[in-house]
């Protein structure tokens, strides 16, 4: 009886061991190994996603693991293509910046020479010289703003809590707007309003908006009497600055691509970069720049939150 029991025990142990071994090998072959292969491939691909030879080669299985392999292959292929495309665009951008830079210098030379034309008494020269100088000016401006946009990245904003009104008045002055100029700028806000922003960035943001407003007013048939109102107010932990002008409003053609680089401009010699740069600078502060609908002229709104208190 005892030996029979031992026999049964031994047999059971052998059968269990055999079953365990079969299950182990089956699981390892069917799941563990393919998963290890996928994981290893992911790590290998992540080291250099641009190397297309590292993309997963699916085993052709029809179950979930096969699907995972095919999906991974698709994703890796897409990522790799995107990276290559980005690389090429970056190189192209660099080349354009270099051309732009040299072109700007040549134009500046041409401008220096053409400045002398103003002194030539010939009436034909007198008629064309200002136009030539203005064209060169525009071309240089174009090169400058494209170069500025092409800079790899803006420095992070160095924020300080500062008074808003003096900065607006500084912008007005820098754009040649005064009580005597045909276009007038009004800073409708409390003296005490403070905004938490990078001074240089905010100056550029507001300058871009004001310059656009002045240009829009000057393009009208009766530009005299044009007004730009800048209203500032604080709402809790954010400051809202509205820039409203009496121009003819943003044309439909410009609206379609308003905040897209090189696409939004409707002006001769315009780059379509002013609003893009302004918007990017606002976003770097965690804020938004938007066009407010309604009204005759254009109405842009900057919403700038304070730094979070941590
Ligand atoms: N205040 C405004 N009034 C009317 N149109 C505007 C105003 N601001 C911007 N726009 C329109 O948006 C376009 C894009 O502006 P912007 O990005 O500054 O580029 P750019 O000034 O070089 O054309 C302008 O060409 C103009 O048509
Ligand atoms: Mg502009």
mmCIF file of C-alpha atoms and ligand atoms in Angstrom:
data_model
loop_
_atom_site.group_PDB
_atom_site.id
_atom_site.type_symbol
_atom_site.label_atom_id
_atom_site.label_comp_id
_atom_site.label_asym_id
_atom_site.label_seq_id
_atom_site.Cartn_x
_atom_site.Cartn_y
_atom_site.Cartn_z
ATOM 1 C CA UNK A 1 0.000 0.000 0.000
ATOM 2 C CA UNK A 2 2.801 2.365 1.012
ATOM 3 C CA UNK A 3 4.912 1.630 -2.056
ATOM 4 C CA UNK A 4 1.812 2.063 -4.235
ATOM 5 C CA UNK A 5 1.233 5.474 -2.674
ATOM 6 C CA UNK A 6 4.867 6.453 -3.269
ATOM 7 C CA UNK A 7 4.608 5.320 -6.847
ATOM 8 C CA UNK A 8 1.523 7.470 -7.366
ATOM 9 C CA UNK A 9 3.277 10.429 -5.695
ATOM 10 C CA UNK A 10 6.367 10.000 -7.864
ATOM 11 C CA UNK A 11 4.257 9.672 -10.983
ATOM 12 C CA UNK A 12 2.232 12.774 -10.050
ATOM 13 C CA UNK A 13 5.411 14.763 -9.476
ATOM 14 C CA UNK A 14 6.823 13.681 -12.824
ATOM 15 C CA UNK A 15 3.561 14.463 -14.645
ATOM 16 C CA UNK A 16 3.315 17.882 -12.917
ATOM 17 C CA UNK A 17 6.934 18.675 -13.747
ATOM 18 C CA UNK A 18 6.391 17.674 -17.353
ATOM 19 C CA UNK A 19 3.192 19.732 -17.620
ATOM 20 C CA UNK A 20 4.876 22.715 -15.984
ATOM 21 C CA UNK A 21 7.777 22.436 -18.398
ATOM 22 C CA UNK A 22 5.448 22.204 -21.410
ATOM 23 C CA UNK A 23 3.375 25.188 -20.176
ATOM 24 C CA UNK A 24 6.523 27.149 -19.419
ATOM 25 C CA UNK A 25 8.011 26.565 -22.859
ATOM 26 C CA UNK A 26 4.719 27.199 -24.602
ATOM 27 C CA UNK A 27 4.189 30.495 -22.733
ATOM 28 C CA UNK A 28 7.756 31.532 -23.248
ATOM 29 C CA UNK A 29 7.596 30.796 -26.966
ATOM 30 C CA UNK A 30 4.166 32.270 -27.559
ATOM 31 C CA UNK A 31 4.239 35.378 -25.363
ATOM 32 C CA UNK A 32 7.391 36.091 -23.420
ATOM 33 C CA UNK A 33 9.829 35.875 -26.302
ATOM 34 C CA UNK A 34 7.778 37.996 -28.743
ATOM 35 C CA UNK A 35 7.236 40.584 -26.010
ATOM 36 C CA UNK A 36 10.937 40.645 -25.233
ATOM 37 C CA UNK A 37 11.597 41.095 -28.954
ATOM 38 C CA UNK A 38 9.170 44.039 -29.098
ATOM 39 C CA UNK A 39 10.641 45.648 -25.981
ATOM 40 C CA UNK A 40 14.176 45.199 -27.239
ATOM 41 C CA UNK A 41 13.254 46.690 -30.584
ATOM 42 C CA UNK A 42 11.617 49.702 -28.884
ATOM 43 C CA UNK A 43 14.785 50.393 -26.905
ATOM 44 C CA UNK A 44 16.985 49.897 -29.942
ATOM 45 C CA UNK A 45 14.809 52.190 -32.085
ATOM 46 C CA UNK A 46 14.667 54.869 -29.373
ATOM 47 C CA UNK A 47 18.464 55.170 -29.459
ATOM 48 C CA UNK A 48 18.360 56.456 -33.034
ATOM 49 C CA UNK A 49 14.849 56.914 -34.444
ATOM 50 C CA UNK A 50 16.194 58.270 -37.718
ATOM 51 C CA UNK A 51 17.858 54.954 -38.581
ATOM 52 C CA UNK A 52 15.217 53.206 -40.676
ATOM 53 C CA UNK A 53 16.926 49.826 -40.368
ATOM 54 C CA UNK A 54 15.868 49.780 -36.715
ATOM 55 C CA UNK A 55 12.170 49.735 -37.526
ATOM 56 C CA UNK A 56 10.299 46.659 -36.250
ATOM 57 C CA UNK A 57 9.909 43.801 -38.735
ATOM 58 C CA UNK A 58 6.554 42.100 -37.936
ATOM 59 C CA UNK A 59 6.589 38.325 -37.581
ATOM 60 C CA UNK A 60 3.335 37.923 -39.526
ATOM 61 C CA UNK A 61 1.331 36.579 -36.566
ATOM 62 C CA UNK A 62 -2.379 37.155 -36.751
ATOM 63 C CA UNK A 63 -3.115 37.513 -33.029
ATOM 64 C CA UNK A 64 -2.838 40.543 -30.730
ATOM 65 C CA UNK A 65 0.934 40.362 -30.616
ATOM 66 C CA UNK A 66 1.046 40.456 -34.417
ATOM 67 C CA UNK A 67 -1.217 43.523 -34.377
ATOM 68 C CA UNK A 68 1.009 45.190 -31.779
ATOM 69 C CA UNK A 69 4.053 44.504 -33.954
ATOM 70 C CA UNK A 70 2.423 45.954 -37.064
ATOM 71 C CA UNK A 71 1.191 49.031 -35.182
ATOM 72 C CA UNK A 72 4.639 49.584 -33.747
ATOM 73 C CA UNK A 73 6.166 49.274 -37.199
ATOM 74 C CA UNK A 74 3.707 51.860 -38.556
ATOM 75 C CA UNK A 75 4.387 54.286 -35.730
ATOM 76 C CA UNK A 76 8.131 53.946 -36.016
ATOM 77 C CA UNK A 77 7.985 54.446 -39.780
ATOM 78 C CA UNK A 78 5.900 57.595 -39.334
ATOM 79 C CA UNK A 79 8.143 58.995 -36.626
ATOM 80 C CA UNK A 80 11.248 58.282 -38.637
ATOM 81 C CA UNK A 81 9.835 59.994 -41.736
ATOM 82 C CA UNK A 82 8.704 63.000 -39.705
ATOM 83 C CA UNK A 83 12.116 63.365 -38.122
ATOM 84 C CA UNK A 84 13.831 63.202 -41.498
ATOM 85 C CA UNK A 85 11.465 65.798 -42.892
ATOM 86 C CA UNK A 86 12.039 68.065 -39.878
ATOM 87 C CA UNK A 87 15.774 67.710 -40.280
ATOM 88 C CA UNK A 88 15.628 68.668 -43.900
ATOM 89 C CA UNK A 89 13.416 71.652 -43.124
ATOM 90 C CA UNK A 90 15.778 72.763 -40.378
ATOM 91 C CA UNK A 91 18.699 72.624 -42.803
ATOM 92 C CA UNK A 92 16.708 74.537 -45.376
ATOM 93 C CA UNK A 93 15.797 77.126 -42.723
ATOM 94 C CA UNK A 94 19.442 77.532 -41.838
ATOM 95 C CA UNK A 95 20.370 78.039 -45.476
ATOM 96 C CA UNK A 96 17.588 80.610 -45.891
ATOM 97 C CA UNK A 97 18.775 82.454 -42.785
ATOM 98 C CA UNK A 98 22.285 82.639 -44.208
ATOM 99 C CA UNK A 99 21.071 83.922 -47.561
ATOM 100 C CA UNK A 100 18.808 86.360 -45.759
ATOM 101 C CA UNK A 101 21.632 87.642 -43.633
ATOM 102 C CA UNK A 102 23.900 88.322 -46.599
ATOM 103 C CA UNK A 103 21.048 89.793 -48.574
ATOM 104 C CA UNK A 104 20.273 92.181 -45.748
ATOM 105 C CA UNK A 105 23.856 93.423 -45.745
ATOM 106 C CA UNK A 106 23.812 93.948 -49.505
ATOM 107 C CA UNK A 107 20.530 95.821 -49.242
ATOM 108 C CA UNK A 108 21.909 97.978 -46.459
ATOM 109 C CA UNK A 109 24.827 98.877 -48.732
ATOM 110 C CA UNK A 110 22.450 99.701 -51.547
ATOM 111 C CA UNK A 111 20.459 101.849 -49.133
ATOM 112 C CA UNK A 112 23.550 103.784 -48.098
ATOM 113 C CA UNK A 113 24.340 104.495 -51.727
ATOM 114 C CA UNK A 114 20.793 105.417 -52.629
ATOM 115 C CA UNK A 115 20.634 107.847 -49.701
ATOM 116 C CA UNK A 116 23.116 109.927 -51.695
ATOM 117 C CA UNK A 117 20.679 110.143 -54.601
ATOM 118 C CA UNK A 118 18.565 112.570 -52.586
ATOM 119 C CA UNK A 119 21.259 115.196 -53.170
ATOM 120 C CA UNK A 120 21.172 114.834 -56.961
ATOM 121 C CA UNK A 121 19.149 117.790 -58.346
ATOM 122 C CA UNK A 122 17.825 115.942 -61.409
ATOM 123 C CA UNK A 123 13.981 115.999 -61.141
ATOM 124 C CA UNK A 124 13.615 112.396 -62.336
ATOM 125 C CA UNK A 125 16.030 111.226 -59.674
ATOM 126 C CA UNK A 126 14.191 113.352 -57.116
ATOM 127 C CA UNK A 127 10.941 111.684 -58.097
ATOM 128 C CA UNK A 128 12.184 108.123 -57.876
ATOM 129 C CA UNK A 129 14.761 108.290 -55.094
ATOM 130 C CA UNK A 130 12.248 108.294 -52.182
ATOM 131 C CA UNK A 131 10.431 105.303 -53.685
ATOM 132 C CA UNK A 132 13.686 103.432 -54.126
ATOM 133 C CA UNK A 133 14.717 104.187 -50.550
ATOM 134 C CA UNK A 134 11.321 103.140 -49.202
ATOM 135 C CA UNK A 135 11.505 99.851 -51.145
ATOM 136 C CA UNK A 136 14.955 99.125 -49.818
ATOM 137 C CA UNK A 137 13.740 99.965 -46.318
ATOM 138 C CA UNK A 138 10.914 97.478 -46.645
ATOM 139 C CA UNK A 139 13.238 94.802 -47.995
ATOM 140 C CA UNK A 140 15.629 95.265 -45.075
ATOM 141 C CA UNK A 141 12.732 95.182 -42.629
ATOM 142 C CA UNK A 142 11.541 91.958 -44.244
ATOM 143 C CA UNK A 143 14.985 90.346 -43.912
ATOM 144 C CA UNK A 144 15.276 91.496 -40.321
ATOM 145 C CA UNK A 145 11.981 90.072 -39.187
ATOM 146 C CA UNK A 146 12.521 86.776 -41.009
ATOM 147 C CA UNK A 147 15.908 86.468 -39.352
ATOM 148 C CA UNK A 148 14.397 87.235 -35.987
ATOM 149 C CA UNK A 149 11.764 84.577 -36.510
ATOM 150 C CA UNK A 150 14.398 82.062 -37.627
ATOM 151 C CA UNK A 151 16.311 82.317 -34.383
ATOM 152 C CA UNK A 152 16.183 78.837 -32.898
ATOM 153 C CA UNK A 153 14.298 79.896 -29.811
ATOM 154 C CA UNK A 154 13.418 82.974 -27.870
ATOM 155 C CA UNK A 155 15.026 83.354 -24.483
ATOM 156 C CA UNK A 156 12.593 82.420 -21.718
ATOM 157 C CA UNK A 157 10.754 85.487 -20.424
ATOM 158 C CA UNK A 158 12.390 87.224 -17.476
ATOM 159 C CA UNK A 159 9.281 88.349 -15.717
ATOM 160 C CA UNK A 160 8.842 91.213 -13.308
ATOM 161 C CA UNK A 161 5.802 92.904 -11.888
ATOM 162 C CA UNK A 162 5.804 96.317 -13.575
ATOM 163 C CA UNK A 163 3.467 99.174 -14.298
ATOM 164 C CA UNK A 164 1.675 98.814 -17.616
ATOM 165 C CA UNK A 165 0.871 102.407 -18.539
ATOM 166 C CA UNK A 166 4.437 103.764 -18.832
ATOM 167 C CA UNK A 167 5.333 100.856 -21.106
ATOM 168 C CA UNK A 168 2.395 101.617 -23.408
ATOM 169 C CA UNK A 169 3.438 105.269 -23.529
ATOM 170 C CA UNK A 170 6.975 104.195 -24.382
ATOM 171 C CA UNK A 171 5.654 102.102 -27.284
ATOM 172 C CA UNK A 172 3.591 105.044 -28.550
ATOM 173 C CA UNK A 173 6.645 107.260 -28.449
ATOM 174 C CA UNK A 174 8.813 104.724 -30.254
ATOM 175 C CA UNK A 175 6.229 104.524 -33.040
ATOM 176 C CA UNK A 176 6.218 108.298 -33.378
ATOM 177 C CA UNK A 177 2.691 108.713 -32.013
ATOM 178 C CA UNK A 178 2.028 111.899 -30.096
ATOM 179 C CA UNK A 179 -0.805 114.374 -29.524
ATOM 180 C CA UNK A 180 0.263 116.141 -32.744
ATOM 181 C CA UNK A 181 0.499 113.090 -35.006
ATOM 182 C CA UNK A 182 -2.466 112.233 -37.267
ATOM 183 C CA UNK A 183 -2.921 108.883 -35.521
ATOM 184 C CA UNK A 184 -3.414 109.161 -31.769
ATOM 185 C CA UNK A 185 -2.880 106.548 -29.139
ATOM 186 C CA UNK A 186 -4.810 106.521 -25.874
ATOM 187 C CA UNK A 187 -3.734 104.425 -22.932
ATOM 188 C CA UNK A 188 -7.106 103.922 -21.187
ATOM 189 C CA UNK A 189 -6.089 102.355 -17.919
ATOM 190 C CA UNK A 190 -5.355 102.991 -14.274
ATOM 191 C CA UNK A 191 -1.893 104.274 -13.479
ATOM 192 C CA UNK A 192 -1.654 101.573 -10.850
ATOM 193 C CA UNK A 193 -2.194 98.507 -13.021
ATOM 194 C CA UNK A 194 0.755 96.171 -12.851
ATOM 195 C CA UNK A 195 1.526 93.340 -15.197
ATOM 196 C CA UNK A 196 3.765 90.346 -14.590
ATOM 197 C CA UNK A 197 5.784 90.118 -17.807
ATOM 198 C CA UNK A 198 9.160 90.360 -19.485
ATOM 199 C CA UNK A 199 9.597 94.044 -20.292
ATOM 200 C CA UNK A 200 11.342 93.524 -23.621
ATOM 201 C CA UNK A 201 8.867 90.883 -24.770
ATOM 202 C CA UNK A 202 5.828 92.937 -23.806
ATOM 203 C CA UNK A 203 7.296 95.940 -25.597
ATOM 204 C CA UNK A 204 7.655 93.876 -28.771
ATOM 205 C CA UNK A 205 4.159 92.402 -28.450
ATOM 206 C CA UNK A 206 2.478 95.786 -28.048
ATOM 207 C CA UNK A 207 4.716 97.396 -30.704
ATOM 208 C CA UNK A 208 3.682 94.806 -33.260
ATOM 209 C CA UNK A 209 -0.004 95.359 -32.548
ATOM 210 C CA UNK A 210 0.328 99.145 -32.559
ATOM 211 C CA UNK A 211 2.360 99.125 -35.792
ATOM 212 C CA UNK A 212 -0.325 97.023 -37.487
ATOM 213 C CA UNK A 213 -3.015 99.385 -36.214
ATOM 214 C CA UNK A 214 -1.145 102.445 -37.512
ATOM 215 C CA UNK A 215 -0.666 100.772 -40.900
ATOM 216 C CA UNK A 216 -4.343 99.815 -41.048
ATOM 217 C CA UNK A 217 -5.389 103.398 -40.284
ATOM 218 C CA UNK A 218 -2.949 104.858 -42.782
ATOM 219 C CA UNK A 219 -4.277 102.583 -45.509
ATOM 220 C CA UNK A 220 -7.710 104.132 -45.208
ATOM 221 C CA UNK A 221 -8.871 106.857 -47.531
ATOM 222 C CA UNK A 222 -9.141 109.415 -44.728
ATOM 223 C CA UNK A 223 -6.373 108.451 -42.376
ATOM 224 C CA UNK A 224 -6.504 111.633 -40.308
ATOM 225 C CA UNK A 225 -8.307 111.289 -37.021
ATOM 226 C CA UNK A 226 -7.371 107.657 -36.611
ATOM 227 C CA UNK A 227 -7.296 106.444 -33.024
ATOM 228 C CA UNK A 228 -5.795 103.531 -31.187
ATOM 229 C CA UNK A 229 -7.164 102.738 -27.762
ATOM 230 C CA UNK A 230 -5.247 100.471 -25.450
ATOM 231 C CA UNK A 231 -7.350 99.392 -22.500
ATOM 232 C CA UNK A 232 -5.816 97.552 -19.623
ATOM 233 C CA UNK A 233 -7.529 95.941 -16.663
ATOM 234 C CA UNK A 234 -6.775 93.354 -14.066
ATOM 235 C CA UNK A 235 -9.109 90.415 -13.489
ATOM 236 C CA UNK A 236 -7.936 88.476 -10.456
ATOM 237 C CA UNK A 237 -4.642 86.884 -11.310
ATOM 238 C CA UNK A 238 -4.512 87.991 -14.923
ATOM 239 C CA UNK A 239 -4.229 91.209 -16.879
ATOM 240 C CA UNK A 240 -6.223 91.847 -20.033
ATOM 241 C CA UNK A 241 -4.936 94.338 -22.576
ATOM 242 C CA UNK A 242 -7.209 95.304 -25.470
ATOM 243 C CA UNK A 243 -5.758 97.023 -28.529
ATOM 244 C CA UNK A 244 -8.558 98.601 -30.523
ATOM 245 C CA UNK A 245 -8.149 100.761 -33.609
ATOM 246 C CA UNK A 246 -10.361 102.755 -35.946
ATOM 247 C CA UNK A 247 -8.933 101.171 -39.106
ATOM 248 C CA UNK A 248 -11.045 99.162 -41.480
ATOM 249 C CA UNK A 249 -10.653 95.889 -39.575
ATOM 250 C CA UNK A 250 -8.762 92.732 -40.394
ATOM 251 C CA UNK A 251 -9.492 91.697 -43.994
ATOM 252 C CA UNK A 252 -11.050 88.259 -44.551
ATOM 253 C CA UNK A 253 -7.998 87.128 -46.504
ATOM 254 C CA UNK A 254 -5.749 87.859 -43.538
ATOM 255 C CA UNK A 255 -8.095 86.184 -41.041
ATOM 256 C CA UNK A 256 -7.666 82.775 -42.613
ATOM 257 C CA UNK A 257 -3.992 82.563 -41.699
ATOM 258 C CA UNK A 258 -3.724 85.236 -39.037
ATOM 259 C CA UNK A 259 -1.266 83.542 -36.694
ATOM 260 C CA UNK A 260 0.594 81.465 -39.293
ATOM 261 C CA UNK A 261 4.119 82.462 -40.273
ATOM 262 C CA UNK A 262 4.573 84.030 -43.724
ATOM 263 C CA UNK A 263 0.913 83.445 -44.639
ATOM 264 C CA UNK A 264 -1.210 86.087 -42.951
ATOM 265 C CA UNK A 265 0.098 89.218 -44.620
ATOM 266 C CA UNK A 266 -2.003 91.229 -47.042
ATOM 267 C CA UNK A 267 0.448 94.126 -47.249
ATOM 268 C CA UNK A 268 3.022 94.982 -49.839
ATOM 269 C CA UNK A 269 6.340 94.048 -48.249
ATOM 270 C CA UNK A 270 4.594 92.515 -45.208
ATOM 271 C CA UNK A 271 6.034 89.332 -43.771
ATOM 272 C CA UNK A 272 3.030 87.985 -41.911
ATOM 273 C CA UNK A 273 5.339 87.455 -38.963
ATOM 274 C CA UNK A 274 4.326 90.297 -36.632
ATOM 275 C CA UNK A 275 1.293 88.587 -35.148
ATOM 276 C CA UNK A 276 2.988 85.184 -35.098
ATOM 277 C CA UNK A 277 5.905 86.544 -33.089
ATOM 278 C CA UNK A 278 3.584 88.498 -30.793
ATOM 279 C CA UNK A 279 1.443 85.427 -30.221
ATOM 280 C CA UNK A 280 4.446 83.218 -29.485
ATOM 281 C CA UNK A 281 5.793 85.723 -26.985
ATOM 282 C CA UNK A 282 2.421 85.896 -25.220
ATOM 283 C CA UNK A 283 2.219 82.110 -25.132
ATOM 284 C CA UNK A 284 5.675 81.920 -23.571
ATOM 285 C CA UNK A 285 4.077 83.797 -20.642
ATOM 286 C CA UNK A 286 1.247 81.251 -20.490
ATOM 287 C CA UNK A 287 -1.169 83.748 -22.020
ATOM 288 C CA UNK A 288 -3.153 84.130 -25.236
ATOM 289 C CA UNK A 289 -3.395 86.646 -28.060
ATOM 290 C CA UNK A 290 -6.659 86.656 -29.954
ATOM 291 C CA UNK A 291 -8.731 88.658 -32.380
ATOM 292 C CA UNK A 292 -11.999 89.839 -30.850
ATOM 293 C CA UNK A 293 -14.927 89.898 -33.261
ATOM 294 C CA UNK A 294 -17.340 92.780 -33.620
ATOM 295 C CA UNK A 295 -16.720 96.474 -34.067
ATOM 296 C CA UNK A 296 -15.572 98.314 -37.175
ATOM 297 C CA UNK A 297 -11.829 98.356 -36.690
ATOM 298 C CA UNK A 298 -9.563 95.619 -35.425
ATOM 299 C CA UNK A 299 -9.628 94.521 -31.800
ATOM 300 C CA UNK A 300 -6.824 92.334 -30.483
ATOM 301 C CA UNK A 301 -6.782 91.004 -26.926
ATOM 302 C CA UNK A 302 -3.795 89.966 -24.862
ATOM 303 C CA UNK A 303 -4.560 87.887 -21.774
ATOM 304 C CA UNK A 304 -1.575 87.500 -19.526
ATOM 305 C CA UNK A 305 -1.764 85.492 -16.303
ATOM 306 C CA UNK A 306 0.572 86.178 -13.379
ATOM 307 C CA UNK A 307 3.275 83.657 -12.614
ATOM 308 C CA UNK A 308 1.934 80.766 -10.592
ATOM 309 C CA UNK A 309 2.811 81.199 -6.936
ATOM 310 C CA UNK A 310 5.156 78.279 -6.373
HETATM 311 N N1 LIG B 1 -4.982 96.330 -36.642
HETATM 312 C C1 LIG B 1 -5.201 95.725 -37.820
HETATM 313 N N2 LIG B 1 -6.151 96.204 -38.686
HETATM 314 C C2 LIG B 1 -6.371 95.603 -39.871
HETATM 315 N N3 LIG B 1 -5.690 94.534 -40.329
HETATM 316 C C3 LIG B 1 -4.745 94.013 -39.524
HETATM 317 C C4 LIG B 1 -4.443 94.567 -38.240
HETATM 318 N N4 LIG B 1 -3.468 93.834 -37.678
HETATM 319 C C5 LIG B 1 -3.160 92.870 -38.579
HETATM 320 N N5 LIG B 1 -3.913 92.972 -39.677
HETATM 321 C C6 LIG B 1 -3.872 92.083 -40.848
HETATM 322 O O1 LIG B 1 -3.137 90.919 -40.522
HETATM 323 C C7 LIG B 1 -2.046 90.731 -41.415
HETATM 324 C C8 LIG B 1 -0.887 90.095 -40.704
HETATM 325 O O2 LIG B 1 -0.269 90.986 -39.796
HETATM 326 P P1 LIG B 1 1.214 90.723 -39.320
HETATM 327 O O3 LIG B 1 1.312 89.310 -38.820
HETATM 328 O O4 LIG B 1 1.631 91.796 -38.396
HETATM 329 O O5 LIG B 1 2.060 90.777 -40.671
HETATM 330 P P2 LIG B 1 2.454 92.062 -41.559
HETATM 331 O O6 LIG B 1 2.240 93.263 -40.714
HETATM 332 O O7 LIG B 1 3.875 91.826 -41.907
HETATM 333 O O8 LIG B 1 1.564 91.998 -42.759
HETATM 334 C C9 LIG B 1 -1.770 92.108 -41.987
HETATM 335 O O9 LIG B 1 -1.210 92.020 -43.282
HETATM 336 C C10 LIG B 1 -3.138 92.749 -42.007
HETATM 337 O O10 LIG B 1 -3.836 92.407 -43.183
HETATM 338 MG MG1 LIG B 2 2.741 93.648 -38.767
#
